[in-house]
Short mmCIF file of C-alpha atoms and ligand atoms in Angstrom, two decimals:
data_model
loop_
_atom_site.label_atom_id
_atom_site.label_comp_id
_atom_site.label_asym_id
_atom_site.label_seq_id
_atom_site.Cartn_x
_atom_site.Cartn_y
_atom_site.Cartn_z
CA ILE A 1 2.25 20.86 16.15
CA GLU A 2 4.94 20.85 18.82
CA ARG A 3 3.56 17.54 20.07
CA ASP A 4 3.72 16.07 16.53
CA ALA A 5 7.35 17.12 16.21
CA LEU A 6 8.22 15.51 19.53
CA LEU A 7 6.46 12.27 18.64
CA ARG A 8 8.27 12.16 15.29
CA LYS A 9 11.60 12.84 16.91
CA LYS A 10 11.04 10.12 19.49
CA HIS A 11 10.41 7.56 16.74
CA GLY A 12 13.00 8.74 14.21
CA ILE A 13 10.38 9.85 11.70
CA HIS A 14 11.53 12.42 9.13
CA ILE A 15 9.00 14.09 6.89
CA SER A 16 8.85 16.49 4.00
CA GLY A 17 5.77 17.98 2.41
CA LEU A 18 3.16 20.54 3.34
CA ASN A 19 0.48 20.08 6.00
CA VAL A 20 1.53 16.61 7.05
CA PRO A 21 -1.11 15.06 9.32
CA SER A 22 -0.20 14.22 12.92
CA PRO A 23 1.39 10.82 13.45
CA LEU A 24 -0.58 8.18 15.37
CA GLN A 25 -0.03 8.03 19.11
CA ASN A 26 -1.61 4.59 19.19
CA PHE A 27 -3.93 2.32 17.21
CA ALA A 28 -6.95 3.55 19.21
CA GLU A 29 -6.61 6.85 17.33
CA LEU A 30 -7.67 5.01 14.18
CA SER A 31 -11.20 5.15 15.57
CA SER A 32 -11.03 8.39 17.58
CA ARG A 33 -9.48 10.50 14.79
CA TYR A 34 -10.71 8.51 11.79
CA ILE A 35 -13.44 6.03 11.02
CA CYS A 36 -12.30 2.52 11.77
CA LYS A 37 -14.58 -0.48 12.08
CA SER A 38 -14.10 -2.63 15.16
CA TYR A 39 -13.08 -5.74 13.18
CA LEU A 40 -9.78 -4.12 12.22
CA LEU A 41 -8.84 -3.07 15.76
CA ARG A 42 -9.79 -6.56 16.90
CA ASN A 43 -7.60 -8.16 14.24
CA LEU A 44 -4.65 -5.92 15.13
CA ALA A 45 -5.01 -6.95 18.76
CA GLU A 46 -5.32 -10.62 17.82
CA LEU A 47 -2.16 -10.38 15.72
CA GLY A 48 -0.38 -9.02 18.79
CA PHE A 49 0.17 -5.55 17.29
CA LYS A 50 0.04 -3.36 20.38
CA GLU A 51 1.74 -0.21 19.15
CA PRO A 52 2.13 1.12 15.62
CA THR A 53 5.71 1.02 14.32
CA PRO A 54 7.28 4.39 13.38
CA ILE A 55 6.51 4.08 9.66
CA GLN A 56 2.95 3.01 10.49
CA ARG A 57 2.45 6.02 12.80
CA GLN A 58 3.10 8.46 9.98
CA ALA A 59 2.34 6.70 6.67
CA ILE A 60 -1.10 5.54 7.86
CA THR A 61 -2.33 9.06 8.67
CA VAL A 62 -0.85 10.45 5.45
CA LEU A 63 -2.76 7.89 3.37
CA LEU A 64 -5.93 8.26 5.46
CA SER A 65 -5.81 11.97 4.68
CA GLY A 66 -5.92 11.10 0.99
CA ARG A 67 -2.36 12.24 0.39
CA GLU A 68 0.10 10.34 -1.76
CA CYS A 69 2.95 8.86 0.21
CA PHE A 70 6.56 8.10 -0.46
CA ALA A 71 7.75 5.99 2.44
CA CYS A 72 11.14 4.59 3.27
CA ALA A 73 11.83 2.42 6.31
CA PRO A 74 14.09 -0.57 7.00
CA THR A 75 13.12 -4.15 6.21
CA GLY A 76 11.01 -5.64 8.97
CA SER A 77 9.62 -2.30 10.13
CA GLY A 78 5.98 -3.05 9.31
CA LYS A 79 5.50 -1.35 5.94
CA THR A 80 2.84 -3.87 4.85
CA LEU A 81 0.37 -2.78 7.52
CA ALA A 82 1.27 0.86 6.82
CA PHE A 83 -0.37 0.63 3.40
CA LEU A 84 -2.97 -2.11 4.02
CA CYS A 85 -4.56 -0.46 7.05
CA PRO A 86 -5.65 2.75 5.24
CA ILE A 87 -6.85 0.72 2.24
CA LEU A 88 -9.01 -1.51 4.45
CA MET A 89 -10.36 1.53 6.30
CA LYS A 90 -11.21 3.55 3.19
CA LEU A 91 -12.28 0.98 0.63
CA LYS A 92 -15.85 -0.11 0.21
CA HIS A 93 -15.76 -3.86 0.73
CA GLY A 94 -17.50 -6.66 -1.13
CA SER A 95 -17.94 -4.38 -4.11
CA LYS A 96 -18.86 -5.55 -7.60
CA ASP A 97 -17.24 -2.48 -9.15
CA GLY A 98 -14.05 -4.29 -10.05
CA VAL A 99 -10.52 -3.85 -8.72
CA ARG A 100 -10.14 -0.79 -6.47
CA ALA A 101 -6.76 -1.36 -4.88
CA VAL A 102 -3.60 -2.76 -6.44
CA VAL A 103 -0.47 -3.76 -4.56
CA LEU A 104 2.53 -4.42 -6.76
CA CYS A 105 5.27 -6.59 -5.23
CA PRO A 106 8.62 -7.51 -6.81
CA THR A 107 8.43 -11.27 -6.25
CA ARG A 108 5.80 -14.01 -6.10
CA GLU A 109 6.80 -14.84 -2.53
CA LEU A 110 6.29 -11.27 -1.40
CA ALA A 111 3.00 -11.02 -3.26
CA ALA A 112 1.75 -14.22 -1.62
CA GLN A 113 2.90 -13.04 1.80
CA THR A 114 1.23 -9.66 1.34
CA SER A 115 -2.09 -11.18 0.31
CA ARG A 116 -1.97 -13.52 3.31
CA GLU A 117 -1.32 -10.59 5.63
CA CYS A 118 -4.16 -8.69 4.01
CA LYS A 119 -6.57 -11.58 4.55
CA LYS A 120 -5.60 -11.80 8.22
CA LEU A 121 -6.21 -8.09 8.70
CA ALA A 122 -9.53 -8.28 6.87
CA LYS A 123 -10.79 -11.27 8.86
CA GLY A 124 -14.46 -10.86 9.69
CA LYS A 125 -15.14 -8.44 6.83
CA LYS A 126 -16.25 -9.52 3.41
CA PHE A 127 -13.36 -8.21 1.36
CA TYR A 128 -12.44 -9.84 -1.93
CA ILE A 129 -8.66 -10.10 -1.78
CA LYS A 130 -7.00 -11.77 -4.76
CA LEU A 131 -3.46 -12.92 -5.39
CA MET A 132 -2.58 -12.83 -9.08
CA THR A 133 -1.39 -16.35 -9.70
CA LYS A 134 -0.21 -17.57 -13.06
CA GLU A 135 -3.52 -19.40 -13.57
CA LEU A 136 -5.54 -16.33 -12.67
CA SER A 137 -3.56 -14.07 -15.01
CA ARG A 138 -4.19 -16.47 -17.88
CA SER A 139 -7.68 -17.71 -17.34
CA ALA A 140 -9.75 -15.25 -15.37
CA ASP A 141 -12.73 -13.49 -16.74
CA PHE A 142 -11.85 -10.32 -14.88
CA ASP A 143 -15.11 -8.60 -15.77
CA LYS A 144 -17.02 -11.07 -13.67
CA MET A 145 -14.54 -11.57 -10.86
CA PRO A 146 -15.33 -9.74 -7.65
CA CYS A 147 -12.09 -8.19 -6.43
CA ASP A 148 -11.54 -5.34 -4.02
CA ILE A 149 -7.79 -5.68 -3.51
CA LEU A 150 -5.45 -7.27 -6.03
CA VAL A 151 -1.87 -8.24 -5.15
CA SER A 152 0.44 -9.06 -8.03
CA THR A 153 3.93 -9.09 -9.45
CA PRO A 154 4.58 -6.70 -12.36
CA LEU A 155 4.81 -9.31 -15.13
CA ARG A 156 1.58 -11.10 -14.26
CA LEU A 157 -0.30 -7.86 -13.90
CA GLN A 158 0.97 -6.53 -17.20
CA TYR A 159 0.02 -9.81 -18.86
CA ALA A 160 -3.52 -9.62 -17.45
CA ILE A 161 -3.92 -6.00 -18.55
CA ARG A 162 -2.69 -6.65 -22.07
CA LYS A 163 -3.98 -10.10 -22.88
CA ARG A 164 -6.99 -10.49 -20.63
CA LYS A 165 -8.26 -6.92 -20.68
CA LEU A 166 -8.09 -6.50 -16.93
CA ASP A 167 -9.68 -3.12 -16.23
CA LEU A 168 -7.88 -1.02 -13.61
CA SER A 169 -9.64 2.25 -14.36
CA ARG A 170 -11.51 2.19 -11.05
CA VAL A 171 -8.45 1.67 -8.89
CA GLU A 172 -8.43 4.09 -5.94
CA TYR A 173 -5.18 2.94 -4.31
CA LEU A 174 -2.00 1.89 -6.08
CA VAL A 175 0.90 0.70 -3.93
CA LEU A 176 4.36 0.00 -5.29
CA ASP A 177 5.86 -2.09 -2.51
CA GLU A 178 9.62 -2.61 -2.29
CA SER A 179 10.04 -0.14 -5.10
CA ASP A 180 13.83 -0.33 -4.79
CA LYS A 181 13.63 -4.06 -5.64
CA LEU A 182 11.11 -3.44 -8.42
CA PHE A 183 13.82 -1.30 -10.00
CA GLU A 184 16.72 -3.61 -9.32
CA LEU A 185 14.78 -6.33 -11.07
CA GLY A 186 14.19 -4.08 -14.08
CA PHE A 187 10.42 -3.69 -13.96
CA VAL A 188 10.37 -0.05 -15.10
CA LYS A 189 8.29 -0.75 -18.22
CA GLN A 190 5.77 -2.87 -16.31
CA ILE A 191 5.43 -0.26 -13.57
CA ASP A 192 4.79 2.30 -16.26
CA SER A 193 2.02 0.28 -17.85
CA VAL A 194 0.38 -0.40 -14.48
CA VAL A 195 0.52 3.30 -13.55
CA LYS A 196 -1.11 4.13 -16.91
CA ALA A 197 -3.77 1.44 -16.51
CA CYS A 198 -4.76 2.87 -13.11
CA SER A 199 -6.22 5.84 -14.94
CA ASN A 200 -8.66 7.14 -12.33
CA PRO A 201 -7.57 10.75 -11.80
CA LEU A 202 -8.30 10.41 -8.07
CA VAL A 203 -6.04 7.38 -7.58
CA VAL A 204 -3.82 7.66 -4.50
CA ARG A 205 -0.39 6.32 -5.31
CA SER A 206 2.12 5.28 -2.74
CA LEU A 207 5.63 4.00 -2.88
CA PHE A 208 7.25 1.91 -0.16
CA SER A 209 10.91 1.09 -0.05
CA ALA A 210 13.68 -0.06 2.27
CA THR A 211 16.31 2.11 0.60
CA LEU A 212 16.24 5.34 -1.36
CA PRO A 213 18.32 5.03 -4.51
CA ASP A 214 18.08 7.87 -7.05
CA SER A 215 15.94 5.69 -9.33
CA VAL A 216 13.23 5.50 -6.65
CA GLU A 217 13.39 9.23 -5.89
CA GLU A 218 13.04 9.85 -9.61
CA LEU A 219 10.02 7.56 -9.93
CA ALA A 220 8.40 9.22 -6.93
CA ARG A 221 8.85 12.59 -8.59
CA THR A 222 7.42 11.45 -11.91
CA ILE A 223 4.37 9.53 -10.73
CA MET A 224 3.31 11.42 -7.62
CA HIS A 225 2.11 14.94 -7.04
CA ASP A 226 2.23 16.67 -3.70
CA ALA A 227 3.36 13.45 -2.04
CA VAL A 228 4.40 13.38 1.57
CA ARG A 229 7.83 11.87 2.03
CA VAL A 230 8.27 9.81 5.18
CA ILE A 231 11.65 8.43 6.12
CA VAL A 232 12.37 6.34 9.17
CA GLY A 233 15.95 5.79 10.22
CA ARG A 234 18.83 6.44 7.87
CA LYS A 235 18.27 6.80 4.13
CA ASN A 236 20.22 3.78 2.99
CA SER A 237 20.27 1.39 5.90
P1 ADP B 301 8.59 -4.62 6.00
O1 ADP B 301 7.62 -4.68 4.86
O2 ADP B 301 8.84 -3.22 6.48
O3 ADP B 301 9.85 -5.36 5.73
P2 ADP B 301 6.60 -6.27 7.32
O4 ADP B 301 5.40 -5.46 6.97
O5 ADP B 301 6.82 -7.50 6.53
O6 ADP B 301 7.92 -5.35 7.26
O7 ADP B 301 6.53 -6.58 8.88
C1 ADP B 301 7.53 -7.29 9.54
C2 ADP B 301 6.93 -8.08 10.69
O8 ADP B 301 6.45 -7.22 11.71
C3 ADP B 301 5.75 -8.94 10.27
O9 ADP B 301 5.87 -10.20 10.87
C4 ADP B 301 4.56 -8.20 10.82
O10 ADP B 301 3.50 -9.05 11.09
C5 ADP B 301 5.12 -7.54 12.07
N1 ADP B 301 4.44 -6.28 12.45
C6 ADP B 301 3.94 -5.34 11.63
N2 ADP B 301 3.41 -4.33 12.33
C7 ADP B 301 3.57 -4.61 13.63
C8 ADP B 301 3.23 -3.93 14.86
N3 ADP B 301 2.62 -2.74 14.85
N4 ADP B 301 3.55 -4.54 16.03
C9 ADP B 301 4.17 -5.74 16.03
N5 ADP B 301 4.52 -6.43 14.92
C10 ADP B 301 4.24 -5.88 13.73
MG1 MG B 302 7.61 -5.26 2.94
#
């Protein structure tokens, strides 16, 4: 416990919530403390990721413990890996059970970037990782499409849910990335319909943000229960 506090202090990690799991000392702990297949550690090494960043140290173990997570850390601090790593570790891959993880990003560019990063991390494992393009949202027969992890913007996802009957009832992980931007851009209604569509009572929701405006705090309170709050650095830097 004392050691956890020291490690958090050293990396500027602030937490709130009960029974917060220990932060990672290093990536090797992914396989000593949790179950992590070798492909992922190999990919991290190949990408040149030697040490976890502060947000990764804490958000990864929170999500691996099955807790919901409300994470705030500056732009460029490695939030993408903080949510993708637990999803890749926990999700059954190559499944035909439909979409089981959804990452919502505010812009097409960010969605494309996130799905590319996800594919790099998943290299060597048969994960179905799909970017919701305009064509896909309009033409896909989602019932037949194998998809483990779906990355989308709010409008395209809402369109696919409404018009193409995309079924998100088996989603186990829902990530709202850059939730401050999702708000700024006025996607409250779309977020709401995505949260409703991910109707599995065991879904683990997480919210990642670079800043913590009241709107984001409010959303965190309304959609998450017993979430661990992880803040790195100052609240509004
Ligand atoms: P954020 O979402 O917080 O703005 P990103 O997830 O986009 O940040 O990461 C920023 C950059 O840092 C990316 O180029 C990413 O590949 C790199 N990165 C992420 N994690 C690590 C790490 N543990 N070590 C080194 N570089 C990393
Ligand atoms: Mg990001």
